[in-house]
């Protein structure tokens, strides 16, 4: 293989579900989750974005948004923006084995 190749940096983080918004066409289904993580110095929960990519149609039909508050999920992202938000987050999996207090804001 020769030539130039574009390689995107991919990182993962464990985040806490802070809320949800309904799907555009199916209001009783989850469209996206608002996510956050704890600040390392103060321990306060800080909003760092929302994620809807990566959720399958089956996931959306089975999930009840209100039951997901405080639940931990793993997301993949490319970078951290200037405001501390995750750039291009994608849902990977639920982390029911990890407490929300152990989810910290990723460093830039």
mmCIF file of C-alpha atoms in Angstrom:
data_model
loop_
_atom_site.group_PDB
_atom_site.id
_atom_site.type_symbol
_atom_site.label_atom_id
_atom_site.label_comp_id
_atom_site.label_asym_id
_atom_site.label_seq_id
_atom_site.Cartn_x
_atom_site.Cartn_y
_atom_site.Cartn_z
ATOM 1 C CA UNK A 1 0.000 0.000 0.000
ATOM 2 C CA UNK A 2 1.374 3.367 -0.943
ATOM 3 C CA UNK A 3 0.130 6.916 -0.792
ATOM 4 C CA UNK A 4 -1.542 8.987 1.864
ATOM 5 C CA UNK A 5 -4.211 7.654 4.198
ATOM 6 C CA UNK A 6 -6.553 9.617 6.410
ATOM 7 C CA UNK A 7 -6.617 8.161 9.911
ATOM 8 C CA UNK A 8 -9.085 9.628 12.391
ATOM 9 C CA UNK A 9 -8.094 9.547 16.055
ATOM 10 C CA UNK A 10 -10.662 7.573 18.022
ATOM 11 C CA UNK A 11 -10.974 7.673 21.805
ATOM 12 C CA UNK A 12 -13.479 6.217 24.242
ATOM 13 C CA UNK A 13 -15.010 7.542 27.443
ATOM 14 C CA UNK A 14 -17.504 6.367 30.015
ATOM 15 C CA UNK A 15 -20.275 8.927 30.510
ATOM 16 C CA UNK A 16 -23.465 9.346 32.532
ATOM 17 C CA UNK A 17 -26.945 9.757 31.040
ATOM 18 C CA UNK A 18 -28.353 13.115 32.175
ATOM 19 C CA UNK A 19 -31.506 13.165 30.060
ATOM 20 C CA UNK A 20 -32.956 12.275 26.702
ATOM 21 C CA UNK A 21 -34.860 13.723 23.781
ATOM 22 C CA UNK A 22 -37.480 11.936 21.690
ATOM 23 C CA UNK A 23 -36.931 10.614 18.186
ATOM 24 C CA UNK A 24 -38.104 13.021 15.467
ATOM 25 C CA UNK A 25 -40.554 10.599 13.831
ATOM 26 C CA UNK A 26 -41.352 8.364 16.824
ATOM 27 C CA UNK A 27 -41.930 10.557 19.872
ATOM 28 C CA UNK A 28 -42.254 7.603 22.258
ATOM 29 C CA UNK A 29 -38.738 6.393 21.338
ATOM 30 C CA UNK A 30 -35.337 7.715 22.404
ATOM 31 C CA UNK A 31 -33.717 9.927 19.770
ATOM 32 C CA UNK A 32 -30.601 10.906 21.701
ATOM 33 C CA UNK A 33 -29.206 10.952 25.222
ATOM 34 C CA UNK A 34 -27.773 14.028 26.912
ATOM 35 C CA UNK A 35 -24.513 12.913 28.509
ATOM 36 C CA UNK A 36 -22.214 14.203 31.207
ATOM 37 C CA UNK A 37 -19.236 13.322 33.352
ATOM 38 C CA UNK A 38 -17.818 14.415 36.700
ATOM 39 C CA UNK A 39 -15.165 17.135 36.883
ATOM 40 C CA UNK A 40 -11.990 15.810 38.462
ATOM 41 C CA UNK A 41 -11.386 18.742 40.810
ATOM 42 C CA UNK A 42 -14.901 19.543 42.058
ATOM 43 C CA UNK A 43 -16.741 16.283 41.405
ATOM 44 C CA UNK A 44 -19.695 18.165 39.865
ATOM 45 C CA UNK A 45 -21.554 16.517 37.004
ATOM 46 C CA UNK A 46 -20.948 18.512 33.812
ATOM 47 C CA UNK A 47 -22.874 18.219 30.535
ATOM 48 C CA UNK A 48 -20.528 17.236 27.692
ATOM 49 C CA UNK A 49 -22.893 16.628 24.775
ATOM 50 C CA UNK A 50 -25.519 14.313 23.397
ATOM 51 C CA UNK A 51 -25.314 10.991 21.597
ATOM 52 C CA UNK A 52 -27.790 9.273 19.307
ATOM 53 C CA UNK A 53 -25.470 7.686 16.777
ATOM 54 C CA UNK A 54 -24.782 4.027 17.403
ATOM 55 C CA UNK A 55 -28.225 3.260 18.810
ATOM 56 C CA UNK A 56 -29.987 0.639 16.707
ATOM 57 C CA UNK A 57 -33.683 0.622 15.862
ATOM 58 C CA UNK A 58 -34.113 -2.269 18.305
ATOM 59 C CA UNK A 59 -32.311 -0.284 21.043
ATOM 60 C CA UNK A 60 -34.615 2.690 20.491
ATOM 61 C CA UNK A 61 -37.742 0.514 20.672
ATOM 62 C CA UNK A 62 -36.650 -1.255 23.868
ATOM 63 C CA UNK A 63 -35.263 1.711 25.819
ATOM 64 C CA UNK A 64 -37.411 3.847 28.085
ATOM 65 C CA UNK A 65 -35.645 7.205 28.360
ATOM 66 C CA UNK A 66 -36.686 7.936 31.951
ATOM 67 C CA UNK A 67 -35.258 4.579 33.116
ATOM 68 C CA UNK A 68 -31.797 5.509 31.798
ATOM 69 C CA UNK A 69 -31.124 8.543 34.043
ATOM 70 C CA UNK A 70 -27.802 8.027 35.840
ATOM 71 C CA UNK A 71 -26.904 4.970 33.789
ATOM 72 C CA UNK A 72 -23.327 4.708 32.475
ATOM 73 C CA UNK A 73 -22.528 4.183 28.796
ATOM 74 C CA UNK A 74 -19.320 3.947 26.824
ATOM 75 C CA UNK A 75 -19.000 6.276 23.850
ATOM 76 C CA UNK A 76 -16.432 6.667 21.112
ATOM 77 C CA UNK A 77 -15.444 10.220 20.092
ATOM 78 C CA UNK A 78 -12.844 12.023 18.007
ATOM 79 C CA UNK A 79 -11.810 14.927 20.242
ATOM 80 C CA UNK A 80 -12.844 17.302 23.009
ATOM 81 C CA UNK A 81 -13.999 20.745 21.869
ATOM 82 C CA UNK A 82 -12.993 24.096 23.347
ATOM 83 C CA UNK A 83 -16.161 24.130 25.478
ATOM 84 C CA UNK A 84 -15.371 20.653 26.869
ATOM 85 C CA UNK A 85 -17.962 18.837 24.771
ATOM 86 C CA UNK A 86 -17.227 15.602 22.962
ATOM 87 C CA UNK A 87 -16.860 15.851 19.188
ATOM 88 C CA UNK A 88 -18.804 13.227 17.168
ATOM 89 C CA UNK A 89 -19.768 10.850 20.019
ATOM 90 C CA UNK A 90 -21.114 7.393 19.097
ATOM 91 C CA UNK A 91 -22.781 4.944 21.504
ATOM 92 C CA UNK A 92 -20.804 1.719 21.981
ATOM 93 C CA UNK A 93 -22.325 -0.134 24.946
ATOM 94 C CA UNK A 94 -23.887 0.145 28.385
ATOM 95 C CA UNK A 95 -21.528 -0.043 31.373
ATOM 96 C CA UNK A 96 -23.777 -1.360 34.141
ATOM 97 C CA UNK A 97 -20.629 -2.624 35.897
ATOM 98 C CA UNK A 98 -19.318 0.915 36.531
ATOM 99 C CA UNK A 99 -20.726 3.473 39.007
ATOM 100 C CA UNK A 100 -21.519 6.961 37.680
ATOM 101 C CA UNK A 101 -19.161 8.543 40.242
ATOM 102 C CA UNK A 102 -16.196 7.014 38.382
ATOM 103 C CA UNK A 103 -16.987 8.769 35.069
ATOM 104 C CA UNK A 104 -14.732 11.788 34.626
ATOM 105 C CA UNK A 105 -14.600 14.484 31.944
ATOM 106 C CA UNK A 106 -12.037 13.434 29.307
ATOM 107 C CA UNK A 107 -9.021 15.674 28.989
ATOM 108 C CA UNK A 108 -8.447 17.503 25.713
#
